[in-house]
């Protein structure tokens, strides 16, 4: 019995060590965020320049509706990091008819960040993204399973502002779409 207990301790210890190593590796990986993509004119990490120029963007349809598009980096918005698979799962859950301004703004804002759009391209869009990022920081992470619950946590005035933001970002992307 003691041998089994020692073996269990060794296994649990090994799993904890591996978990910590994985967490460290994930946290040190670069991510596309409002801070490191839109805050400055720094050159994006190697392999992360989908657009020719910093003042253009691909649409949300490019990033989420095309299954073969690869994200060079995970997306961080509102303090949460999303992989391509997670973003795709949210897109698939929302595209069935959830017209919440929260999700419209999420996909439009994500398109800007994933495209590597610089903050200098539009002060208005940048201010919208900062406000939206701060709003998301006060909410749980968006998942395909909490869409209705999240949308109901947002006040009517914030819903209206999100609708405006999604519209402005969509218009900006239409006018500055990458070739």
CSV table of N, CA and C in Angstrom, one decimal:
chain,number,residue,atom,x,y,z
A,1,UNK,N,0.8,-1.2,0.0
A,1,UNK,CA,0.0,0.0,0.0
A,1,UNK,C,0.9,1.3,0.0
A,2,UNK,N,2.0,1.3,0.8
A,2,UNK,CA,2.9,2.4,0.8
A,2,UNK,C,3.5,2.7,-0.6
A,3,UNK,N,3.8,1.6,-1.3
A,3,UNK,CA,4.4,1.7,-2.6
A,3,UNK,C,3.4,2.4,-3.6
A,4,UNK,N,2.2,2.0,-3.5
A,4,UNK,CA,1.2,2.6,-4.3
A,4,UNK,C,1.0,4.1,-4.0
A,5,UNK,N,1.0,4.5,-2.7
A,5,UNK,CA,0.9,5.9,-2.3
A,5,UNK,C,2.1,6.7,-2.8
A,6,UNK,N,3.3,6.1,-2.7
A,6,UNK,CA,4.5,6.8,-3.2
A,6,UNK,C,4.4,7.0,-4.7
A,7,UNK,N,3.9,6.0,-5.4
A,7,UNK,CA,3.8,6.1,-6.8
A,7,UNK,C,2.8,7.2,-7.2
A,8,UNK,N,1.7,7.2,-6.5
A,8,UNK,CA,0.7,8.3,-6.7
A,8,UNK,C,1.3,9.7,-6.5
A,9,UNK,N,2.1,9.8,-5.4
A,9,UNK,CA,2.7,11.1,-5.2
A,9,UNK,C,3.6,11.5,-6.3
A,10,UNK,N,4.4,10.5,-6.8
A,10,UNK,CA,5.3,10.8,-7.9
A,10,UNK,C,4.5,11.2,-9.2
A,11,UNK,N,3.5,10.5,-9.5
A,11,UNK,CA,2.7,10.8,-10.6
A,11,UNK,C,2.0,12.2,-10.5
A,12,UNK,N,1.4,12.5,-9.4
A,12,UNK,CA,0.8,13.8,-9.2
A,12,UNK,C,1.9,14.9,-9.3
A,13,UNK,N,3.0,14.7,-8.7
A,13,UNK,CA,4.1,15.7,-8.8
A,13,UNK,C,4.5,15.9,-10.2
A,14,UNK,N,4.7,14.8,-11.0
A,14,UNK,CA,5.1,14.9,-12.4
A,14,UNK,C,4.1,15.7,-13.2
A,15,UNK,N,2.8,15.4,-12.9
A,15,UNK,CA,1.7,16.1,-13.7
A,15,UNK,C,1.7,17.6,-13.3
A,16,UNK,N,1.9,17.9,-12.1
A,16,UNK,CA,2.0,19.3,-11.7
A,16,UNK,C,3.2,20.0,-12.3
A,17,UNK,N,4.3,19.4,-12.3
A,17,UNK,CA,5.5,20.0,-13.0
A,17,UNK,C,5.2,20.2,-14.4
A,18,UNK,N,4.7,19.2,-15.1
A,18,UNK,CA,4.4,19.3,-16.6
A,18,UNK,C,3.4,20.4,-16.8
A,19,UNK,N,2.4,20.5,-15.9
A,19,UNK,CA,1.3,21.5,-16.1
A,19,UNK,C,1.9,22.9,-15.9
A,20,UNK,N,2.8,23.1,-15.0
A,20,UNK,CA,3.5,24.4,-14.8
A,20,UNK,C,4.4,24.7,-16.0
A,21,UNK,N,5.1,23.7,-16.5
A,21,UNK,CA,5.9,24.0,-17.7
A,21,UNK,C,5.0,24.4,-18.9
A,22,UNK,N,3.9,23.7,-19.1
A,22,UNK,CA,3.0,24.1,-20.2
A,22,UNK,C,2.5,25.5,-20.0
A,23,UNK,N,2.1,25.8,-18.8
A,23,UNK,CA,1.5,27.1,-18.5
A,23,UNK,C,2.6,28.2,-18.8
A,24,UNK,N,3.8,28.0,-18.4
A,24,UNK,CA,4.9,28.9,-18.6
A,24,UNK,C,5.2,29.1,-20.1
A,25,UNK,N,5.2,27.9,-20.9
A,25,UNK,CA,5.4,28.0,-22.3
A,25,UNK,C,4.3,28.8,-23.0
A,26,UNK,N,3.0,28.6,-22.6
A,26,UNK,CA,1.9,29.3,-23.2
A,26,UNK,C,2.0,30.7,-22.8
A,27,UNK,N,2.3,31.1,-21.6
A,27,UNK,CA,2.3,32.5,-21.2
A,27,UNK,C,3.4,33.3,-21.9
A,28,UNK,N,4.5,32.6,-22.2
A,28,UNK,CA,5.6,33.3,-22.8
A,28,UNK,C,5.5,33.4,-24.4
A,29,UNK,N,4.5,32.8,-24.9
A,29,UNK,CA,4.3,32.8,-26.4
A,29,UNK,C,3.7,34.2,-26.7
A,30,UNK,N,4.1,34.8,-27.8
A,30,UNK,CA,3.5,36.1,-28.2
A,30,UNK,C,2.1,36.0,-28.6
A,31,UNK,N,1.3,37.0,-28.3
A,31,UNK,CA,-0.1,37.0,-28.7
A,31,UNK,C,-0.5,38.3,-29.4
A,32,UNK,N,-1.5,38.2,-30.2
A,32,UNK,CA,-2.0,39.4,-30.8
A,32,UNK,C,-2.9,40.1,-29.8
A,33,UNK,N,-2.5,41.2,-29.3
A,33,UNK,CA,-3.3,42.0,-28.4
A,33,UNK,C,-3.5,43.4,-28.8
A,34,UNK,N,-4.4,44.0,-28.1
A,34,UNK,CA,-4.6,45.5,-28.3
A,34,UNK,C,-3.3,46.2,-28.0
A,35,UNK,N,-2.7,45.8,-26.9
A,35,UNK,CA,-1.4,46.4,-26.5
A,35,UNK,C,-0.3,46.3,-27.5
A,36,UNK,N,0.0,45.0,-27.9
A,36,UNK,CA,1.2,44.9,-28.7
A,36,UNK,C,0.9,45.0,-30.2
A,37,UNK,N,-0.3,45.1,-30.7
A,37,UNK,CA,-0.6,45.3,-32.1
A,37,UNK,C,-1.1,46.7,-32.4
A,38,UNK,N,-2.0,47.2,-31.6
A,38,UNK,CA,-2.5,48.6,-31.9
A,38,UNK,C,-1.8,49.7,-31.1
A,39,UNK,N,-1.1,49.4,-30.1
A,39,UNK,CA,-0.5,50.4,-29.2
A,39,UNK,C,0.7,51.2,-29.9
A,40,UNK,N,1.4,50.5,-30.8
A,40,UNK,CA,2.6,51.2,-31.3
A,40,UNK,C,2.8,50.8,-32.8
A,41,UNK,N,3.8,51.4,-33.3
A,41,UNK,CA,4.2,51.0,-34.7
A,41,UNK,C,5.2,50.0,-34.7
A,42,UNK,N,5.4,49.3,-33.6
A,42,UNK,CA,6.4,48.2,-33.6
A,42,UNK,C,6.1,47.2,-34.7
A,43,UNK,N,7.2,46.6,-35.2
A,43,UNK,CA,7.0,45.6,-36.2
A,43,UNK,C,6.4,44.3,-35.6
A,44,UNK,N,5.3,43.8,-36.2
A,44,UNK,CA,4.7,42.6,-35.6
A,44,UNK,C,5.7,41.5,-35.6
A,45,UNK,N,5.5,40.4,-34.8
A,45,UNK,CA,6.4,39.3,-34.8
A,45,UNK,C,6.5,38.7,-36.2
A,46,UNK,N,7.6,38.0,-36.5
A,46,UNK,CA,7.8,37.4,-37.8
A,46,UNK,C,6.6,36.5,-38.2
A,47,UNK,N,6.2,36.6,-39.4
A,47,UNK,CA,5.1,35.7,-39.9
A,47,UNK,C,3.8,36.3,-39.6
A,48,UNK,N,3.7,37.5,-39.0
A,48,UNK,CA,2.4,38.0,-38.6
A,48,UNK,C,2.1,39.3,-39.3
A,49,UNK,N,2.2,39.3,-40.6
A,49,UNK,CA,1.9,40.5,-41.4
A,49,UNK,C,1.0,40.1,-42.5
A,50,UNK,N,-0.3,39.8,-42.2
A,50,UNK,CA,-1.2,39.3,-43.2
A,50,UNK,C,-1.6,40.4,-44.3
A,51,UNK,N,-1.5,41.7,-43.9
A,51,UNK,CA,-1.8,42.8,-44.8
A,51,UNK,C,-0.6,43.4,-45.3
A,52,UNK,N,-0.7,44.1,-46.4
A,52,UNK,CA,0.4,44.9,-46.9
A,52,UNK,C,0.2,46.3,-46.4
A,53,UNK,N,0.9,46.7,-45.3
A,53,UNK,CA,0.7,48.0,-44.7
A,53,UNK,C,0.0,47.8,-43.4
A,54,UNK,N,0.2,48.8,-42.5
A,54,UNK,CA,-0.4,48.7,-41.2
A,54,UNK,C,-1.8,49.4,-41.1
A,55,UNK,N,-2.2,50.1,-42.1
A,55,UNK,CA,-3.5,50.7,-42.1
A,55,UNK,C,-4.6,50.1,-43.0
A,56,UNK,N,-4.7,48.8,-42.9
A,56,UNK,CA,-5.7,48.0,-43.6
A,56,UNK,C,-6.0,46.8,-42.7
A,57,UNK,N,-7.1,46.1,-43.1
A,57,UNK,CA,-7.5,45.0,-42.3
A,57,UNK,C,-8.3,44.0,-43.2
A,58,UNK,N,-8.2,42.7,-42.9
A,58,UNK,CA,-9.1,41.8,-43.5
A,58,UNK,C,-10.4,41.8,-42.6
A,59,UNK,N,-11.5,41.4,-43.2
A,59,UNK,CA,-12.7,41.4,-42.5
A,59,UNK,C,-12.9,40.2,-41.6
A,60,UNK,N,-13.9,40.3,-40.8
A,60,UNK,CA,-14.2,39.2,-39.8
A,60,UNK,C,-14.5,37.9,-40.6
A,61,UNK,N,-15.1,38.1,-41.8
A,61,UNK,CA,-15.4,36.9,-42.6
A,61,UNK,C,-14.1,36.2,-43.1
A,62,UNK,N,-13.1,37.0,-43.3
A,62,UNK,CA,-11.8,36.4,-43.7
A,62,UNK,C,-11.2,35.6,-42.5
A,63,UNK,N,-11.3,36.1,-41.3
A,63,UNK,CA,-10.7,35.5,-40.2
A,63,UNK,C,-11.5,34.3,-39.6
A,64,UNK,N,-12.8,34.4,-39.7
A,64,UNK,CA,-13.7,33.5,-39.0
A,64,UNK,C,-14.5,32.5,-40.0
A,65,UNK,N,-14.8,33.0,-41.2
A,65,UNK,CA,-15.7,32.2,-42.0
A,65,UNK,C,-14.9,31.3,-43.0
A,66,UNK,N,-13.6,31.7,-43.2
A,66,UNK,CA,-12.7,30.8,-44.1
A,66,UNK,C,-12.0,29.8,-43.2
A,67,UNK,N,-12.3,28.6,-43.3
A,67,UNK,CA,-11.7,27.6,-42.4
A,67,UNK,C,-10.2,27.4,-42.6
A,68,UNK,N,-9.7,27.7,-43.7
A,68,UNK,CA,-8.2,27.5,-44.0
A,68,UNK,C,-7.3,28.6,-43.6
A,69,UNK,N,-7.9,29.7,-43.1
A,69,UNK,CA,-7.0,30.9,-42.7
A,69,UNK,C,-6.4,30.5,-41.4
A,70,UNK,N,-5.1,30.7,-41.4
A,70,UNK,CA,-4.3,30.4,-40.2
A,70,UNK,C,-4.0,31.7,-39.4
A,71,UNK,N,-4.2,31.6,-38.1
A,71,UNK,CA,-3.8,32.7,-37.3
A,71,UNK,C,-2.4,32.5,-36.9
A,72,UNK,N,-1.6,33.5,-37.2
A,72,UNK,CA,-0.1,33.4,-36.8
A,72,UNK,C,0.1,33.5,-35.3
A,73,UNK,N,-0.8,34.1,-34.6
A,73,UNK,CA,-0.8,34.3,-33.2
A,73,UNK,C,-2.1,34.0,-32.6
A,74,UNK,N,-2.2,33.7,-31.3
A,74,UNK,CA,-3.5,33.7,-30.7
A,74,UNK,C,-4.0,35.1,-30.5
A,75,UNK,N,-5.2,35.3,-30.3
A,75,UNK,CA,-5.9,36.6,-30.2
A,75,UNK,C,-6.1,36.9,-28.7
A,76,UNK,N,-5.7,38.0,-28.2
A,76,UNK,CA,-6.0,38.4,-26.8
A,76,UNK,C,-6.9,39.7,-26.9
A,77,UNK,N,-8.0,39.6,-26.3
A,77,UNK,CA,-9.0,40.7,-26.2
A,77,UNK,C,-9.7,40.7,-24.9
A,78,UNK,N,-9.8,41.8,-24.2
A,78,UNK,CA,-10.4,41.8,-22.9
A,78,UNK,C,-9.7,41.0,-21.8
A,79,UNK,N,-8.4,40.8,-22.0
A,79,UNK,CA,-7.7,40.0,-21.1
A,79,UNK,C,-7.7,38.5,-21.2
A,80,UNK,N,-8.5,38.0,-22.2
A,80,UNK,CA,-8.6,36.6,-22.5
A,80,UNK,C,-8.0,36.3,-23.8
A,81,UNK,N,-7.3,35.2,-23.9
A,81,UNK,CA,-6.6,34.7,-25.1
A,81,UNK,C,-7.4,33.6,-25.8
A,82,UNK,N,-7.6,33.8,-27.1
A,82,UNK,CA,-8.4,32.9,-27.9
A,82,UNK,C,-7.6,32.3,-29.0
A,83,UNK,N,-7.6,31.0,-29.2
A,83,UNK,CA,-7.0,30.3,-30.3
A,83,UNK,C,-7.9,30.4,-31.5
A,84,UNK,N,-7.4,30.0,-32.6
A,84,UNK,CA,-8.2,29.9,-33.8
A,84,UNK,C,-9.4,29.0,-33.6
A,85,UNK,N,-9.1,27.8,-33.0
A,85,UNK,CA,-10.2,26.9,-32.8
A,85,UNK,C,-11.3,27.5,-31.9
A,86,UNK,N,-10.9,28.2,-30.8
A,86,UNK,CA,-11.9,28.8,-29.9
A,86,UNK,C,-12.7,29.9,-30.6
A,87,UNK,N,-11.9,30.7,-31.4
A,87,UNK,CA,-12.6,31.8,-32.2
A,87,UNK,C,-13.6,31.2,-33.2
A,88,UNK,N,-13.2,30.1,-33.8
A,88,UNK,CA,-14.1,29.5,-34.8
A,88,UNK,C,-15.3,28.9,-34.1
A,89,UNK,N,-15.1,28.3,-32.9
A,89,UNK,CA,-16.3,27.7,-32.2
A,89,UNK,C,-17.3,28.8,-31.8
A,90,UNK,N,-16.8,30.0,-31.4
A,90,UNK,CA,-17.6,31.1,-31.1
A,90,UNK,C,-18.4,31.6,-32.3
A,91,UNK,N,-17.6,31.7,-33.4
A,91,UNK,CA,-18.2,32.2,-34.7
A,91,UNK,C,-19.3,31.2,-35.1
A,92,UNK,N,-19.1,29.9,-35.0
A,92,UNK,CA,-20.1,28.9,-35.4
A,92,UNK,C,-21.3,29.0,-34.5
A,93,UNK,N,-21.1,29.3,-33.2
A,93,UNK,CA,-22.3,29.4,-32.3
A,93,UNK,C,-23.1,30.6,-32.6
A,94,UNK,N,-22.4,31.7,-32.9
A,94,UNK,CA,-23.1,33.0,-33.1
A,94,UNK,C,-23.7,33.1,-34.5
A,95,UNK,N,-23.1,32.5,-35.5
A,95,UNK,CA,-23.6,32.7,-36.8
A,95,UNK,C,-25.0,32.2,-37.1
A,96,UNK,N,-25.5,31.4,-36.1
A,96,UNK,CA,-26.9,30.8,-36.2
A,96,UNK,C,-28.0,31.8,-36.0
A,97,UNK,N,-27.6,33.1,-35.7
A,97,UNK,CA,-28.7,34.1,-35.5
A,97,UNK,C,-28.6,35.0,-34.3
A,98,UNK,N,-27.5,34.8,-33.5
A,98,UNK,CA,-27.3,35.7,-32.4
A,98,UNK,C,-26.8,37.0,-32.9
A,99,UNK,N,-27.6,38.1,-32.9
A,99,UNK,CA,-27.2,39.4,-33.4
A,99,UNK,C,-26.8,40.3,-32.3
A,100,UNK,N,-26.4,39.8,-31.2
A,100,UNK,CA,-25.9,40.7,-30.1
A,100,UNK,C,-24.8,41.6,-30.5
A,101,UNK,N,-24.9,42.9,-30.2
A,101,UNK,CA,-23.9,43.8,-30.5
A,101,UNK,C,-22.5,43.4,-29.9
A,102,UNK,N,-22.6,42.7,-28.8
A,102,UNK,CA,-21.3,42.2,-28.1
A,102,UNK,C,-20.5,41.4,-29.1
A,103,UNK,N,-21.2,40.5,-29.8
A,103,UNK,CA,-20.5,39.5,-30.7
A,103,UNK,C,-20.2,40.2,-32.0
A,104,UNK,N,-21.0,41.2,-32.4
A,104,UNK,CA,-20.6,41.9,-33.6
A,104,UNK,C,-19.3,42.7,-33.4
A,105,UNK,N,-19.2,43.3,-32.2
A,105,UNK,CA,-18.0,44.1,-31.9
A,105,UNK,C,-16.8,43.1,-31.6
A,106,UNK,N,-17.1,42.0,-31.0
A,106,UNK,CA,-16.0,41.0,-30.8
A,106,UNK,C,-15.4,40.6,-32.1
A,107,UNK,N,-16.2,40.2,-33.1
A,107,UNK,CA,-15.6,39.8,-34.4
A,107,UNK,C,-15.0,40.9,-35.2
A,108,UNK,N,-15.6,42.1,-35.2
A,108,UNK,CA,-15.0,43.2,-35.9
A,108,UNK,C,-13.7,43.6,-35.2
A,109,UNK,N,-13.7,43.7,-33.9
A,109,UNK,CA,-12.4,44.1,-33.2
A,109,UNK,C,-11.3,43.0,-33.4
A,110,UNK,N,-11.7,41.8,-33.4
A,110,UNK,CA,-10.8,40.7,-33.6
A,110,UNK,C,-10.1,40.8,-34.9
A,111,UNK,N,-10.9,41.1,-35.9
A,111,UNK,CA,-10.4,41.3,-37.3
A,111,UNK,C,-9.3,42.3,-37.4
A,112,UNK,N,-9.5,43.5,-36.7
A,112,UNK,CA,-8.5,44.5,-36.6
A,112,UNK,C,-7.2,44.0,-36.0
A,113,UNK,N,-7.4,43.3,-34.9
A,113,UNK,CA,-6.2,42.9,-34.1
A,113,UNK,C,-5.5,41.8,-34.9
A,114,UNK,N,-6.2,40.8,-35.5
A,114,UNK,CA,-5.6,39.7,-36.2
A,114,UNK,C,-4.9,40.2,-37.5
A,115,UNK,N,-5.4,41.3,-38.0
A,115,UNK,CA,-4.8,41.9,-39.2
A,115,UNK,C,-3.6,42.7,-38.9
A,116,UNK,N,-3.3,43.0,-37.7
A,116,UNK,CA,-2.1,43.8,-37.3
A,116,UNK,C,-2.3,45.3,-37.6
A,117,UNK,N,-3.6,45.7,-37.5
A,117,UNK,CA,-3.8,47.1,-37.8
A,117,UNK,C,-3.3,48.0,-36.7
A,118,UNK,N,-2.5,49.0,-37.1
A,118,UNK,CA,-1.9,49.9,-36.1
A,118,UNK,C,-2.8,50.9,-35.5
A,119,UNK,N,-2.6,51.4,-34.3
A,119,UNK,CA,-3.5,52.3,-33.7
A,119,UNK,C,-3.5,53.7,-34.4
A,120,UNK,N,-2.4,54.0,-35.0
A,120,UNK,CA,-2.3,55.3,-35.7
A,120,UNK,C,-3.2,55.4,-36.9
A,121,UNK,N,-3.8,54.3,-37.3
A,121,UNK,CA,-4.6,54.4,-38.5
A,121,UNK,C,-5.9,55.1,-38.3
A,122,UNK,N,-6.5,55.1,-37.1
A,122,UNK,CA,-7.7,55.8,-36.8
A,122,UNK,C,-7.8,56.0,-35.3
A,123,UNK,N,-7.8,57.3,-34.9
A,123,UNK,CA,-7.9,57.6,-33.4
A,123,UNK,C,-9.3,57.1,-32.9
A,124,UNK,N,-10.3,57.3,-33.7
A,124,UNK,CA,-11.7,56.9,-33.3
A,124,UNK,C,-11.8,55.4,-33.1
A,125,UNK,N,-11.3,54.6,-34.1
A,125,UNK,CA,-11.3,53.2,-34.0
A,125,UNK,C,-10.5,52.7,-32.8
A,126,UNK,N,-9.3,53.3,-32.6
A,126,UNK,CA,-8.5,52.9,-31.5
A,126,UNK,C,-9.2,53.2,-30.1
A,127,UNK,N,-9.8,54.4,-30.0
A,127,UNK,CA,-10.6,54.7,-28.8
A,127,UNK,C,-11.7,53.7,-28.6
A,128,UNK,N,-12.4,53.3,-29.7
A,128,UNK,CA,-13.5,52.3,-29.6
A,128,UNK,C,-12.9,51.0,-29.1
A,129,UNK,N,-11.8,50.6,-29.6
A,129,UNK,CA,-11.2,49.3,-29.2
A,129,UNK,C,-10.7,49.3,-27.7
A,130,UNK,N,-10.2,50.4,-27.2
A,130,UNK,CA,-9.8,50.6,-25.8
A,130,UNK,C,-11.1,50.4,-25.0
A,131,UNK,N,-12.1,51.1,-25.3
A,131,UNK,CA,-13.4,51.1,-24.5
A,131,UNK,C,-13.9,49.6,-24.5
A,132,UNK,N,-13.9,49.0,-25.7
A,132,UNK,CA,-14.4,47.6,-25.8
A,132,UNK,C,-13.6,46.6,-25.0
A,133,UNK,N,-12.2,46.8,-25.1
A,133,UNK,CA,-11.4,45.9,-24.4
A,133,UNK,C,-11.6,46.0,-22.9
A,134,UNK,N,-11.8,47.2,-22.4
A,134,UNK,CA,-12.1,47.5,-21.0
A,134,UNK,C,-13.5,46.8,-20.6
A,135,UNK,N,-14.5,47.0,-21.4
A,135,UNK,CA,-15.8,46.3,-21.2
A,135,UNK,C,-15.6,44.8,-21.0
A,136,UNK,N,-14.9,44.2,-22.0
A,136,UNK,CA,-14.7,42.8,-21.9
A,136,UNK,C,-14.0,42.3,-20.7
A,137,UNK,N,-13.1,43.2,-20.1
A,137,UNK,CA,-12.3,42.8,-18.9
A,137,UNK,C,-13.3,42.6,-17.7
A,138,UNK,N,-14.4,43.2,-17.8
A,138,UNK,CA,-15.4,43.1,-16.7
A,138,UNK,C,-16.3,41.9,-16.9
A,139,UNK,N,-16.2,41.1,-17.9
A,139,UNK,CA,-17.0,40.0,-18.2
A,139,UNK,C,-16.2,38.7,-18.2
A,140,UNK,N,-16.9,37.6,-18.0
A,140,UNK,CA,-16.2,36.3,-18.1
A,140,UNK,C,-15.7,36.1,-19.6
A,141,UNK,N,-14.8,35.2,-19.8
A,141,UNK,CA,-14.3,34.9,-21.1
A,141,UNK,C,-15.5,34.4,-22.0
A,142,UNK,N,-15.5,34.9,-23.3
A,142,UNK,CA,-16.5,34.5,-24.2
A,142,UNK,C,-16.3,33.0,-24.6
A,143,UNK,N,-17.3,32.2,-24.6
A,143,UNK,CA,-17.2,30.8,-25.0
A,143,UNK,C,-18.5,30.5,-25.8
A,144,UNK,N,-18.5,29.5,-26.6
A,144,UNK,CA,-19.8,29.1,-27.3
A,144,UNK,C,-20.9,28.8,-26.3
A,145,UNK,N,-20.6,28.5,-25.1
A,145,UNK,CA,-21.6,28.1,-24.1
A,145,UNK,C,-22.2,29.2,-23.2
A,146,UNK,N,-21.6,30.4,-23.3
A,146,UNK,CA,-22.2,31.4,-22.4
A,146,UNK,C,-22.6,32.6,-23.2
A,147,UNK,N,-22.9,32.5,-24.4
A,147,UNK,CA,-23.3,33.6,-25.3
A,147,UNK,C,-24.5,34.4,-24.8
A,148,UNK,N,-25.6,33.8,-24.6
A,148,UNK,CA,-26.8,34.4,-24.1
A,148,UNK,C,-26.6,35.1,-22.7
A,149,UNK,N,-25.9,34.4,-21.9
A,149,UNK,CA,-25.7,34.9,-20.5
A,149,UNK,C,-24.8,36.2,-20.5
A,150,UNK,N,-23.8,36.2,-21.4
A,150,UNK,CA,-22.9,37.4,-21.5
A,150,UNK,C,-23.7,38.5,-22.1
A,151,UNK,N,-24.4,38.3,-23.1
A,151,UNK,CA,-25.1,39.4,-23.8
A,151,UNK,C,-26.1,40.0,-22.8
A,152,UNK,N,-26.7,39.2,-21.9
A,152,UNK,CA,-27.7,39.8,-21.0
A,152,UNK,C,-27.1,40.6,-19.9
A,153,UNK,N,-25.8,40.5,-19.7
A,153,UNK,CA,-25.1,41.2,-18.6
A,153,UNK,C,-24.7,42.6,-19.0
A,154,UNK,N,-25.0,43.0,-20.2
A,154,UNK,CA,-24.6,44.3,-20.7
A,154,UNK,C,-25.7,45.3,-20.8
A,155,UNK,N,-25.6,46.4,-20.2
A,155,UNK,CA,-26.6,47.4,-20.1
A,155,UNK,C,-27.1,47.8,-21.5
A,156,UNK,N,-28.3,48.4,-21.6
A,156,UNK,CA,-28.8,48.9,-22.9
A,156,UNK,C,-27.9,49.9,-23.5
A,157,UNK,N,-27.4,50.8,-22.7
A,157,UNK,CA,-26.6,51.9,-23.2
A,157,UNK,C,-25.3,51.4,-23.8
A,158,UNK,N,-24.7,50.4,-23.1
A,158,UNK,CA,-23.5,49.7,-23.6
A,158,UNK,C,-23.8,48.9,-24.8
A,159,UNK,N,-24.9,48.3,-24.9
A,159,UNK,CA,-25.3,47.5,-26.1
A,159,UNK,C,-25.4,48.5,-27.3
A,160,UNK,N,-26.0,49.7,-27.1
A,160,UNK,CA,-26.1,50.7,-28.1
A,160,UNK,C,-24.7,51.1,-28.6
A,161,UNK,N,-23.8,51.3,-27.6
A,161,UNK,CA,-22.4,51.7,-28.0
A,161,UNK,C,-21.7,50.6,-28.7
A,162,UNK,N,-21.9,49.4,-28.3
A,162,UNK,CA,-21.3,48.3,-29.0
A,162,UNK,C,-21.7,48.2,-30.4
A,163,UNK,N,-23.0,48.4,-30.6
A,163,UNK,CA,-23.6,48.4,-32.0
A,163,UNK,C,-22.9,49.5,-32.8
A,164,UNK,N,-22.7,50.7,-32.3
A,164,UNK,CA,-22.0,51.8,-33.0
A,164,UNK,C,-20.6,51.4,-33.3
A,165,UNK,N,-19.9,50.8,-32.3
A,165,UNK,CA,-18.5,50.5,-32.5
A,165,UNK,C,-18.4,49.4,-33.6
A,166,UNK,N,-19.2,48.4,-33.5
A,166,UNK,CA,-19.2,47.3,-34.6
A,166,UNK,C,-19.4,47.9,-35.9
A,167,UNK,N,-20.3,48.9,-36.0
A,167,UNK,CA,-20.6,49.5,-37.3
A,167,UNK,C,-19.4,50.3,-37.8
A,168,UNK,N,-18.8,51.1,-36.9
A,168,UNK,CA,-17.7,52.0,-37.3
A,168,UNK,C,-16.5,51.1,-37.7
A,169,UNK,N,-16.2,50.0,-37.0
A,169,UNK,CA,-15.1,49.2,-37.3
A,169,UNK,C,-15.4,48.5,-38.7
A,170,UNK,N,-16.6,48.0,-38.9
A,170,UNK,CA,-17.0,47.4,-40.1
A,170,UNK,C,-16.8,48.3,-41.3
A,171,UNK,N,-17.3,49.6,-41.1
A,171,UNK,CA,-17.2,50.6,-42.2
A,171,UNK,C,-15.7,50.9,-42.5
A,172,UNK,N,-14.9,51.0,-41.4
A,172,UNK,CA,-13.5,51.3,-41.6
A,172,UNK,C,-12.8,50.1,-42.3
A,173,UNK,N,-13.1,48.9,-42.0
A,173,UNK,CA,-12.5,47.7,-42.7
A,173,UNK,C,-12.9,47.7,-44.1
A,174,UNK,N,-14.2,48.0,-44.4
A,174,UNK,CA,-14.7,48.1,-45.8
A,174,UNK,C,-13.9,49.1,-46.6
A,175,UNK,N,-13.6,50.3,-46.0
A,175,UNK,CA,-12.9,51.3,-46.7
A,175,UNK,C,-11.4,51.1,-46.8
A,176,UNK,N,-10.9,50.2,-45.9
A,176,UNK,CA,-9.4,50.0,-45.8
A,176,UNK,C,-9.1,48.5,-45.9
A,177,UNK,N,-9.9,47.7,-46.7
A,177,UNK,CA,-9.7,46.3,-46.8
A,177,UNK,C,-8.4,46.0,-47.4
A,178,UNK,N,-7.7,45.0,-46.9
A,178,UNK,CA,-6.4,44.5,-47.5
A,178,UNK,C,-6.6,43.9,-48.9
A,179,UNK,N,-5.7,44.1,-49.7
A,179,UNK,CA,-5.8,43.5,-51.1
A,179,UNK,C,-5.4,42.1,-51.0
